[in-house]
Every structure is written in structure tokens, then in C-alpha cells.
mmCIF file of C-alpha atoms in Angstrom:
data_model
loop_
_atom_site.group_PDB
_atom_site.id
_atom_site.type_symbol
_atom_site.label_atom_id
_atom_site.label_comp_id
_atom_site.label_asym_id
_atom_site.label_seq_id
_atom_site.Cartn_x
_atom_site.Cartn_y
_atom_site.Cartn_z
ATOM 1 C CA UNK A 118 -15.588 -18.690 16.340
ATOM 2 C CA UNK A 119 -12.092 -17.651 18.701
ATOM 3 C CA UNK A 120 -12.600 -14.422 19.986
ATOM 4 C CA UNK A 121 -9.490 -12.707 20.883
ATOM 5 C CA UNK A 122 -8.479 -11.391 24.374
ATOM 6 C CA UNK A 123 -10.376 -8.273 25.520
ATOM 7 C CA UNK A 124 -8.671 -6.512 28.747
ATOM 8 C CA UNK A 125 -10.969 -4.113 29.964
ATOM 9 C CA UNK A 126 -10.690 -1.494 32.500
ATOM 10 C CA UNK A 127 -12.932 1.411 33.427
ATOM 11 C CA UNK A 128 -12.511 5.065 33.929
ATOM 12 C CA UNK A 129 -14.290 7.878 35.014
ATOM 13 C CA UNK A 130 -14.755 10.735 32.755
ATOM 14 C CA UNK A 131 -15.292 10.868 29.100
ATOM 15 C CA UNK A 132 -12.052 9.784 26.998
ATOM 16 C CA UNK A 133 -12.251 11.995 23.922
ATOM 17 C CA UNK A 134 -9.095 10.777 22.210
ATOM 18 C CA UNK A 135 -6.715 7.991 22.266
ATOM 19 C CA UNK A 136 -3.039 7.501 20.561
ATOM 20 C CA UNK A 137 -0.405 5.215 21.932
ATOM 21 C CA UNK A 138 3.040 6.492 23.945
ATOM 22 C CA UNK A 139 4.248 3.024 23.883
ATOM 23 C CA UNK A 140 2.645 1.123 25.768
ATOM 24 C CA UNK A 141 0.891 3.816 27.239
ATOM 25 C CA UNK A 142 -2.482 5.712 26.066
ATOM 26 C CA UNK A 143 -2.955 9.452 26.153
ATOM 27 C CA UNK A 144 -5.794 11.307 25.370
ATOM 28 C CA UNK A 145 -4.645 14.680 23.789
ATOM 29 C CA UNK A 146 -7.847 16.308 23.222
ATOM 30 C CA UNK A 147 -9.140 15.576 26.876
ATOM 31 C CA UNK A 148 -5.743 17.746 28.206
ATOM 32 C CA UNK A 149 -3.022 14.681 27.682
ATOM 33 C CA UNK A 150 -4.570 12.680 30.095
ATOM 34 C CA UNK A 151 -2.238 9.282 30.911
ATOM 35 C CA UNK A 152 -2.682 6.026 31.476
ATOM 36 C CA UNK A 153 -0.537 2.808 32.624
ATOM 37 C CA UNK A 154 -1.089 -0.731 31.359
ATOM 38 C CA UNK A 155 -2.386 -1.122 34.269
ATOM 39 C CA UNK A 156 -5.220 1.014 33.978
ATOM 40 C CA UNK A 157 -3.653 3.913 36.744
ATOM 41 C CA UNK A 158 -4.301 7.405 35.809
ATOM 42 C CA UNK A 159 -1.074 9.586 36.077
ATOM 43 C CA UNK A 160 -1.555 13.121 37.313
ATOM 44 C CA UNK A 161 -3.268 15.663 34.541
ATOM 45 C CA UNK A 162 -0.231 17.559 33.392
ATOM 46 C CA UNK A 163 -2.841 21.031 31.703
ATOM 47 C CA UNK A 164 -5.841 21.465 30.858
ATOM 48 C CA UNK A 165 -7.887 20.132 27.636
ATOM 49 C CA UNK A 166 -8.074 22.500 24.527
ATOM 50 C CA UNK A 167 -11.650 23.759 25.009
ATOM 51 C CA UNK A 168 -14.979 22.131 24.212
ATOM 52 C CA UNK A 169 -14.912 23.058 20.569
ATOM 53 C CA UNK A 170 -12.119 20.477 19.593
ATOM 54 C CA UNK A 171 -13.194 16.554 19.686
ATOM 55 C CA UNK A 172 -10.818 14.537 17.852
ATOM 56 C CA UNK A 173 -6.541 13.873 17.421
ATOM 57 C CA UNK A 174 -4.110 12.812 15.005
ATOM 58 C CA UNK A 175 -1.391 12.575 15.921
ATOM 59 C CA UNK A 176 2.683 12.105 13.553
ATOM 60 C CA UNK A 177 4.101 8.937 13.359
ATOM 61 C CA UNK A 178 7.132 9.992 15.242
ATOM 62 C CA UNK A 179 4.834 11.151 17.879
ATOM 63 C CA UNK A 180 5.675 14.886 18.128
ATOM 64 C CA UNK A 181 2.692 15.923 16.265
ATOM 65 C CA UNK A 182 -0.591 16.372 16.870
ATOM 66 C CA UNK A 183 -3.547 17.678 15.565
ATOM 67 C CA UNK A 184 -6.772 18.281 17.611
ATOM 68 C CA UNK A 185 -9.789 19.552 15.797
ATOM 69 C CA UNK A 186 -13.668 19.865 15.291
ATOM 70 C CA UNK A 187 -14.619 16.653 13.634
ATOM 71 C CA UNK A 188 -17.819 18.616 11.898
ATOM 72 C CA UNK A 189 -16.006 21.947 12.653
ATOM 73 C CA UNK A 190 -13.541 24.585 11.073
ATOM 74 C CA UNK A 191 -10.690 24.358 13.168
ATOM 75 C CA UNK A 192 -7.706 22.886 14.528
ATOM 76 C CA UNK A 193 -4.958 23.390 16.640
ATOM 77 C CA UNK A 194 -1.394 22.278 15.508
ATOM 78 C CA UNK A 195 0.803 20.799 19.059
ATOM 79 C CA UNK A 196 4.180 20.570 19.045
ATOM 80 C CA UNK A 197 4.333 18.102 22.216
ATOM 81 C CA UNK A 198 2.309 19.972 24.014
ATOM 82 C CA UNK A 199 2.846 23.329 22.872
ATOM 83 C CA UNK A 200 0.063 24.873 20.320
ATOM 84 C CA UNK A 201 2.375 25.897 17.530
ATOM 85 C CA UNK A 202 -0.573 27.719 15.160
ATOM 86 C CA UNK A 203 -3.926 27.238 14.188
ATOM 87 C CA UNK A 204 -5.713 25.469 11.314
ATOM 88 C CA UNK A 205 -8.597 26.336 9.174
ATOM 89 C CA UNK A 206 -10.797 24.429 6.795
ATOM 90 C CA UNK A 207 -12.635 25.958 3.949
ATOM 91 C CA UNK A 208 -16.693 26.538 5.648
ATOM 92 C CA UNK A 209 -18.487 25.331 2.964
ATOM 93 C CA UNK A 210 -20.475 22.659 4.257
ATOM 94 C CA UNK A 211 -18.057 22.468 6.857
ATOM 95 C CA UNK A 212 -20.971 21.229 8.816
ATOM 96 C CA UNK A 213 -21.858 18.229 6.820
ATOM 97 C CA UNK A 214 -18.980 16.228 6.141
ATOM 98 C CA UNK A 215 -15.384 15.082 8.941
ATOM 99 C CA UNK A 216 -12.253 17.584 8.778
ATOM 100 C CA UNK A 217 -10.149 16.446 6.346
ATOM 101 C CA UNK A 218 -6.728 16.710 8.242
ATOM 102 C CA UNK A 219 -3.966 14.046 8.694
ATOM 103 C CA UNK A 220 0.068 13.686 9.728
ATOM 104 C CA UNK A 221 2.014 11.494 7.447
ATOM 105 C CA UNK A 222 5.887 10.529 6.669
ATOM 106 C CA UNK A 223 7.673 10.829 3.476
ATOM 107 C CA UNK A 224 9.696 8.328 2.311
ATOM 108 C CA UNK A 225 13.039 11.085 3.304
ATOM 109 C CA UNK A 226 11.997 10.833 6.850
ATOM 110 C CA UNK A 227 9.964 14.684 7.054
ATOM 111 C CA UNK A 228 6.822 14.371 8.664
ATOM 112 C CA UNK A 229 4.194 16.603 6.565
ATOM 113 C CA UNK A 230 0.340 18.009 7.313
ATOM 114 C CA UNK A 231 -2.160 17.624 4.664
ATOM 115 C CA UNK A 232 -5.861 19.297 4.832
ATOM 116 C CA UNK A 233 -7.684 22.095 2.764
ATOM 117 C CA UNK A 234 -7.052 24.978 4.761
ATOM 118 C CA UNK A 235 -8.695 27.184 0.832
ATOM 119 C CA UNK A 236 -11.033 25.002 -0.612
ATOM 120 C CA UNK A 237 -13.251 21.767 0.314
ATOM 121 C CA UNK A 238 -11.501 20.366 -2.838
ATOM 122 C CA UNK A 239 -8.021 21.199 -2.791
ATOM 123 C CA UNK A 240 -5.495 19.381 -0.683
ATOM 124 C CA UNK A 241 -2.392 20.672 0.622
ATOM 125 C CA UNK A 242 0.646 18.908 2.108
ATOM 126 C CA UNK A 243 3.010 21.279 4.367
ATOM 127 C CA UNK A 244 6.109 20.380 5.934
ATOM 128 C CA UNK A 245 4.962 20.233 9.396
ATOM 129 C CA UNK A 246 8.710 21.378 10.880
ATOM 130 C CA UNK A 247 8.738 24.403 8.813
ATOM 131 C CA UNK A 248 5.485 24.896 7.949
ATOM 132 C CA UNK A 249 6.790 25.337 3.859
ATOM 133 C CA UNK A 250 3.661 24.592 2.189
ATOM 134 C CA UNK A 251 4.724 21.533 -0.162
ATOM 135 C CA UNK A 252 2.293 21.970 -3.267
ATOM 136 C CA UNK A 253 2.245 24.817 -5.009
ATOM 137 C CA UNK A 254 1.436 26.374 -8.162
ATOM 138 C CA UNK A 255 -2.240 27.225 -9.826
ATOM 139 C CA UNK A 256 -4.335 24.771 -9.069
ATOM 140 C CA UNK A 257 -7.602 22.933 -10.308
ATOM 141 C CA UNK A 258 -9.113 20.728 -8.472
ATOM 142 C CA UNK A 259 -12.553 18.426 -9.623
ATOM 143 C CA UNK A 260 -15.106 19.134 -7.234
ATOM 144 C CA UNK A 261 -14.546 16.074 -4.362
ATOM 145 C CA UNK A 262 -15.199 17.034 -0.746
ATOM 146 C CA UNK A 263 -11.626 15.669 0.596
ATOM 147 C CA UNK A 264 -11.919 14.070 3.848
ATOM 148 C CA UNK A 265 -10.373 11.418 6.019
ATOM 149 C CA UNK A 266 -6.762 11.869 4.375
ATOM 150 C CA UNK A 267 -4.445 8.835 5.075
ATOM 151 C CA UNK A 268 -0.604 8.754 3.802
ATOM 152 C CA UNK A 269 0.324 5.462 3.799
ATOM 153 C CA UNK A 270 3.289 3.731 5.500
ATOM 154 C CA UNK A 271 6.255 4.595 3.475
ATOM 155 C CA UNK A 272 5.541 8.055 2.434
ATOM 156 C CA UNK A 273 4.213 6.523 -1.308
ATOM 157 C CA UNK A 274 0.812 6.862 -1.428
ATOM 158 C CA UNK A 275 -2.148 9.821 -0.285
ATOM 159 C CA UNK A 276 -5.661 8.747 0.222
ATOM 160 C CA UNK A 277 -8.559 10.734 0.448
ATOM 161 C CA UNK A 278 -11.894 9.243 1.707
ATOM 162 C CA UNK A 279 -14.635 11.968 1.234
ATOM 163 C CA UNK A 280 -17.628 12.314 -1.051
ATOM 164 C CA UNK A 281 -18.866 13.825 -4.219
ATOM 165 C CA UNK A 282 -21.661 15.473 -4.381
ATOM 166 C CA UNK A 283 -24.749 12.877 -5.981
ATOM 167 C CA UNK A 284 -23.586 12.626 -3.002
ATOM 168 C CA UNK A 285 -21.814 9.554 -2.634
ATOM 169 C CA UNK A 286 -18.497 8.009 -1.017
ATOM 170 C CA UNK A 287 -15.458 8.024 -2.609
ATOM 171 C CA UNK A 288 -11.845 6.567 -2.577
ATOM 172 C CA UNK A 289 -8.869 8.863 -4.548
ATOM 173 C CA UNK A 290 -5.621 7.667 -4.044
ATOM 174 C CA UNK A 291 -2.923 9.857 -5.120
ATOM 175 C CA UNK A 292 0.897 9.338 -5.872
ATOM 176 C CA UNK A 293 2.605 11.614 -3.251
ATOM 177 C CA UNK A 294 5.993 12.175 -4.624
ATOM 178 C CA UNK A 295 4.787 13.655 -7.851
ATOM 179 C CA UNK A 296 2.033 15.530 -5.576
ATOM 180 C CA UNK A 297 5.150 17.269 -4.644
ATOM 181 C CA UNK A 298 6.639 18.022 -7.911
ATOM 182 C CA UNK A 299 3.433 18.817 -10.081
ATOM 183 C CA UNK A 300 0.740 19.432 -7.201
ATOM 184 C CA UNK A 301 -2.340 19.206 -9.823
ATOM 185 C CA UNK A 302 -1.866 15.467 -9.536
ATOM 186 C CA UNK A 303 -3.997 15.988 -6.065
ATOM 187 C CA UNK A 304 -6.915 17.693 -8.480
ATOM 188 C CA UNK A 305 -8.064 14.900 -10.313
ATOM 189 C CA UNK A 306 -9.474 11.569 -9.191
ATOM 190 C CA UNK A 307 -6.224 9.528 -8.506
ATOM 191 C CA UNK A 308 -4.294 6.859 -9.836
ATOM 192 C CA UNK A 309 -7.324 4.218 -8.747
ATOM 193 C CA UNK A 310 -8.472 2.408 -11.215
ATOM 194 C CA UNK A 311 -12.031 2.158 -9.169
ATOM 195 C CA UNK A 312 -13.905 5.232 -8.727
ATOM 196 C CA UNK A 313 -16.400 3.515 -6.309
ATOM 197 C CA UNK A 314 -19.839 5.374 -7.085
ATOM 198 C CA UNK A 315 -20.827 3.541 -9.967
ATOM 199 C CA UNK A 316 -22.543 0.223 -8.034
ATOM 200 C CA UNK A 317 -21.711 1.511 -4.188
ATOM 201 C CA UNK A 318 -20.091 4.268 -1.761
ATOM 202 C CA UNK A 319 -16.770 3.836 -0.165
ATOM 203 C CA UNK A 320 -17.520 3.907 3.657
ATOM 204 C CA UNK A 321 -14.030 3.507 4.776
ATOM 205 C CA UNK A 322 -10.491 3.063 3.949
ATOM 206 C CA UNK A 323 -7.439 2.193 5.929
ATOM 207 C CA UNK A 324 -3.737 1.450 4.536
ATOM 208 C CA UNK A 325 -2.822 -2.816 5.181
ATOM 209 C CA UNK A 326 0.868 -1.843 4.159
ATOM 210 C CA UNK A 327 2.892 1.137 1.698
ATOM 211 C CA UNK A 328 1.262 -0.812 -1.437
ATOM 212 C CA UNK A 329 -2.598 -2.352 -0.340
ATOM 213 C CA UNK A 330 -5.459 -0.981 0.557
ATOM 214 C CA UNK A 331 -8.628 -2.027 2.402
ATOM 215 C CA UNK A 332 -12.242 -0.699 0.827
ATOM 216 C CA UNK A 333 -15.406 -0.972 2.607
ATOM 217 C CA UNK A 334 -18.480 -0.269 0.583
ATOM 218 C CA UNK A 335 -22.082 0.711 1.637
ATOM 219 C CA UNK A 336 -25.498 0.220 0.342
ATOM 220 C CA UNK A 337 -25.970 3.073 -1.764
ATOM 221 C CA UNK A 338 -24.470 3.557 -4.909
ATOM 222 C CA UNK A 339 -24.030 7.296 -7.048
ATOM 223 C CA UNK A 340 -24.845 7.964 -10.512
ATOM 224 C CA UNK A 341 -22.048 7.222 -13.033
ATOM 225 C CA UNK A 342 -20.858 10.571 -14.744
ATOM 226 C CA UNK A 343 -20.222 11.255 -18.690
ATOM 227 C CA UNK A 344 -16.343 9.145 -17.802
ATOM 228 C CA UNK A 345 -17.729 6.023 -16.471
ATOM 229 C CA UNK A 346 -20.303 5.438 -19.281
ATOM 230 C CA UNK A 347 -17.454 3.188 -20.841
ATOM 231 C CA UNK A 348 -16.211 1.244 -18.152
ATOM 232 C CA UNK A 349 -18.675 -1.821 -17.425
ATOM 233 C CA UNK A 350 -15.188 -4.040 -16.548
ATOM 234 C CA UNK A 351 -16.533 -6.214 -13.718
ATOM 235 C CA UNK A 352 -12.494 -6.696 -12.272
ATOM 236 C CA UNK A 353 -12.762 -2.700 -11.448
ATOM 237 C CA UNK A 354 -16.190 -2.498 -9.221
ATOM 238 C CA UNK A 355 -16.724 -3.236 -5.930
ATOM 239 C CA UNK A 356 -20.628 -3.666 -5.100
ATOM 240 C CA UNK A 357 -22.618 -2.721 -1.988
ATOM 241 C CA UNK A 358 -21.400 -3.518 1.478
ATOM 242 C CA UNK A 359 -18.064 -5.410 0.458
ATOM 243 C CA UNK A 360 -14.199 -5.442 1.566
ATOM 244 C CA UNK A 361 -11.868 -5.241 -0.666
ATOM 245 C CA UNK A 362 -8.176 -4.852 -1.142
ATOM 246 C CA UNK A 363 -6.292 -3.259 -3.994
ATOM 247 C CA UNK A 364 -2.926 -3.708 -4.831
ATOM 248 C CA UNK A 365 -1.355 -0.287 -6.159
ATOM 249 C CA UNK A 366 1.735 -2.580 -7.787
ATOM 250 C CA UNK A 367 -0.689 -5.382 -9.510
ATOM 251 C CA UNK A 368 -3.251 -2.921 -9.743
ATOM 252 C CA UNK A 369 -5.506 -5.321 -9.113
ATOM 253 C CA UNK A 370 -8.106 -5.914 -6.552
ATOM 254 C CA UNK A 371 -6.481 -8.676 -4.787
ATOM 255 C CA UNK A 372 -9.500 -9.594 -2.645
ATOM 256 C CA UNK A 373 -13.389 -8.625 -3.216
ATOM 257 C CA UNK A 374 -15.464 -10.213 -0.627
ATOM 258 C CA UNK A 375 -19.297 -9.890 0.343
ATOM 259 C CA UNK A 376 -20.222 -8.247 3.757
ATOM 260 C CA UNK A 377 -23.084 -9.216 5.922
ATOM 261 C CA UNK A 378 -23.943 -5.326 6.184
ATOM 262 C CA UNK A 379 -22.243 -2.172 7.084
ATOM 263 C CA UNK A 380 -19.067 -2.434 8.689
ATOM 264 C CA UNK A 381 -18.498 1.187 9.269
ATOM 265 C CA UNK A 382 -14.868 2.619 10.282
ATOM 266 C CA UNK A 383 -11.922 0.051 9.606
ATOM 267 C CA UNK A 384 -8.668 -0.224 10.934
ATOM 268 C CA UNK A 385 -5.466 -1.857 9.732
ATOM 269 C CA UNK A 386 -4.758 -5.055 11.884
ATOM 270 C CA UNK A 387 -2.382 -7.205 10.184
ATOM 271 C CA UNK A 388 -4.309 -9.762 7.742
ATOM 272 C CA UNK A 389 -6.955 -8.331 9.116
ATOM 273 C CA UNK A 390 -9.624 -5.364 9.721
ATOM 274 C CA UNK A 391 -10.914 -4.697 13.093
ATOM 275 C CA UNK A 392 -14.007 -3.197 11.850
ATOM 276 C CA UNK A 393 -16.326 -0.680 14.060
ATOM 277 C CA UNK A 394 -20.012 -0.434 13.239
ATOM 278 C CA UNK A 395 -22.318 -0.887 16.177
ATOM 279 C CA UNK A 396 -19.364 -2.775 17.555
ATOM 280 C CA UNK A 397 -15.958 -4.628 17.070
ATOM 281 C CA UNK A 398 -15.632 -7.685 14.805
ATOM 282 C CA UNK A 399 -13.060 -8.482 13.071
ATOM 283 C CA UNK A 400 -12.165 -9.753 9.592
ATOM 284 C CA UNK A 401 -9.777 -11.720 7.526
ATOM 285 C CA UNK A 402 -8.857 -9.298 4.476
ATOM 286 C CA UNK A 403 -7.900 -13.126 2.107
ATOM 287 C CA UNK A 404 -11.706 -14.928 3.083
ATOM 288 C CA UNK A 405 -13.810 -11.705 3.909
ATOM 289 C CA UNK A 406 -14.874 -13.956 7.105
ATOM 290 C CA UNK A 407 -15.622 -12.570 10.572
ATOM 291 C CA UNK A 408 -13.420 -14.578 12.881
ATOM 292 C CA UNK A 409 -14.140 -12.785 15.968
ATOM 293 C CA UNK A 410 -16.345 -10.126 17.300
ATOM 294 C CA UNK A 411 -17.318 -8.178 20.829
ATOM 295 C CA UNK A 412 -20.832 -7.301 21.399
ATOM 296 C CA UNK A 413 -20.634 -5.964 24.872
ATOM 297 C CA UNK A 414 -18.514 -3.154 23.529
ATOM 298 C CA UNK A 415 -20.840 -0.806 21.793
ATOM 299 C CA UNK A 416 -19.695 1.754 19.572
ATOM 300 C CA UNK A 417 -21.851 4.469 17.392
ATOM 301 C CA UNK A 418 -22.987 3.000 13.975
ATOM 302 C CA UNK A 419 -20.926 5.422 11.805
ATOM 303 C CA UNK A 420 -20.872 5.303 8.214
ATOM 304 C CA UNK A 421 -19.163 7.148 5.782
ATOM 305 C CA UNK A 422 -17.694 10.923 6.071
ATOM 306 C CA UNK A 423 -20.470 12.967 5.123
ATOM 307 C CA UNK A 424 -24.449 13.514 5.951
ATOM 308 C CA UNK A 425 -26.345 13.166 9.514
ATOM 309 C CA UNK A 426 -24.075 10.604 10.894
ATOM 310 C CA UNK A 427 -22.875 9.112 14.434
ATOM 311 C CA UNK A 428 -19.519 10.291 15.648
ATOM 312 C CA UNK A 429 -16.609 8.543 14.379
ATOM 313 C CA UNK A 430 -15.217 5.767 16.599
ATOM 314 C CA UNK A 431 -12.381 7.148 18.673
ATOM 315 C CA UNK A 432 -9.587 4.003 18.437
ATOM 316 C CA UNK A 433 -5.999 3.657 17.941
ATOM 317 C CA UNK A 434 -4.290 0.621 16.895
ATOM 318 C CA UNK A 435 -0.629 0.059 18.681
ATOM 319 C CA UNK A 436 1.972 0.477 16.532
ATOM 320 C CA UNK A 437 3.081 -2.764 16.837
ATOM 321 C CA UNK A 438 -0.097 -3.915 15.425
ATOM 322 C CA UNK A 439 -1.042 -6.201 18.560
ATOM 323 C CA UNK A 440 -3.804 -4.025 20.064
ATOM 324 C CA UNK A 441 -6.458 -1.803 19.575
ATOM 325 C CA UNK A 442 -7.554 0.619 21.863
ATOM 326 C CA UNK A 443 -11.239 1.931 21.884
ATOM 327 C CA UNK A 444 -13.393 4.811 24.132
ATOM 328 C CA UNK A 445 -16.950 3.028 24.921
ATOM 329 C CA UNK A 446 -19.129 4.009 27.587
ATOM 330 C CA UNK A 447 -16.943 5.191 31.011
ATOM 331 C CA UNK A 448 -13.887 4.379 29.655
ATOM 332 C CA UNK A 449 -11.654 2.102 27.551
ATOM 333 C CA UNK A 450 -11.619 -1.220 26.169
ATOM 334 C CA UNK A 451 -8.031 -2.495 24.667
ATOM 335 C CA UNK A 452 -8.505 -5.783 22.354
ATOM 336 C CA UNK A 453 -5.848 -7.508 21.849
ATOM 337 C CA UNK A 454 -5.691 -9.163 17.765
ATOM 338 C CA UNK A 455 -2.599 -11.476 18.650
#
């Protein structure tokens, strides 16, 4: 097993969030601390946003950021460093699962905010620049506790890696352009043929590109409901502790591989995924084999989006896919993937 290069630089102080700005790294939650590639920290331009916030997501353009409390109800939408407005989510069981929020880009270039401001089961899409809600009309959502939403590159799909009451982790994928003309599209189970709660839970997901979604499952399965009784097609199922890659154009699993155990949060790195459970490990999506690992970099043992859990690892994939920055004890580690 050949390890990729690790460039580890340690700085004093807690790193609370990470985003790339060119080849520099920023910590928005920590008051926009900035580090150059040589590890030099620049003077901080402002104070942080308070201990209530512990996570951040940034839009594809880099203009917009949301800082939020992972297990809280509040967030802040920022335009650059300027606070535009406060965000809130439904407080039903909010302390038991991760705040559902993401920033993405539609096919026409508009950047959007996806969150659940009124109901935990009701995803809303807003034009982030104007605040206009793009999902309107009467709604009747199924009981999904939406969490960890992500817009696919190109803006075609929206995934929510949340959970339903059993409890069991699920991955619901929605046709985003259709949802903007008929918001009830977001109220069902979505277009992913496989509903990962029969044999195993969906622990984590990530977009590999605009049409392929990687899904990592955990050890526990949910109870099938009435709609699942006749669905016994093994070709549609992932088992416990598996890594699958679903193709939306082909409407099937391209790859399904057994895993040695939980792999936790996964990040896209070309034809590999970086898994962050316990320590970083790089898996080939075509073979399911680990191709590199870094046991010296201790990461949270995080599984799923709900329940008593370790915090989500703080990590950021460089836009060119060649580097991943990770918050570790006393600093930051940068893994070079290619």
C-alpha cells in the first residue's frame, strides 16, 4: 500500500472550519483566519462569530458562506465577511441530528441556499443573492429528517443524507430543476431507486461528479415499510458496511464493494473517496480496496447524521481535487492525493 504525500503543518489554536481560497486555507468560523501554503498565518481581520457556531459551508464561487451550529438551530448567511441575515431551522429534535444546510450552484449559474427553515422534513431552495424562495406552493413532505444536503456539480441533483424514524439513515436524491417548478418533488423519497434502510443504513454520501453518487453504509438496517415489501431485487440493495457508486444516467450501481467496517464521512477525490473514520483512508471506488491510509492523523469516529455521535470531521477538498485539508490536534494536515 503506497501512501500519498502528507504535508503537515501545525499552528497554535483550534481550527473550527476549513475552506480553500486559491492555495490558502481559511477558517470562517474562527474569524477568517488565513494560512498560506508555507504555513504562515496572516493577521486576523475580524473576531469570530461566537462559540454558538462550529461549522461552515461555502458556495462554489466562494462569495457566500453559512456558519452554523451543527447540533443547534441557528446559522448566519455571510456575503464575504458581512452578515446578511440569520438563519433558523425547525427545532424539532434539532439537538439530535446535524443542521441541514448547503450552498450550491444551479445550471444557469445562480447560487442557491438549501435548508429547512420551517419544518425538519421540508427542504427549501432560495436564491442566495436575492433571498427569493424558489420552492413555493402547497407541500406535504414525508417524515425525513433532512440532513447534510448537497447539490451535485452542474446543479442537476440534490441529495439529503438524513434519517427516518426507526431510526435509520437514508439517502434521498431529488431532481433539482423539476423541484424548482414543482416543489412537491422534494416531498417524497426522490429518484434514487434504492432506499437504503432495508439491509443497511446510509452513513454518508458524496458527489463524485454531476451524475455519480458514492454511498457508504453502516452496520444497522431499518425495518422495511409497506412500500418495500415487494422490493426484493438484490441488484438495488447495498448491504451492511459497503461502498456503492450509483449512476443516475444508467440508473444502477456501477460498483458495490464490502468494507472492513465503518468508514464514516467520505469526500470525493477523483476515482477514490477519502474516508475519515478514526483516521484518513483512501479507497478506490472501482475495486473497493484501500490504496493509502494515515493512521497518525487522528480523526473523530463519526457515523451517520443523528444520535449520540462524535462531531463531523473538519475537512475541505481543494477545487482541483489534488489536496484535502484536515483539522487535527493542534493544527492542520494537508493530504496530497495526486
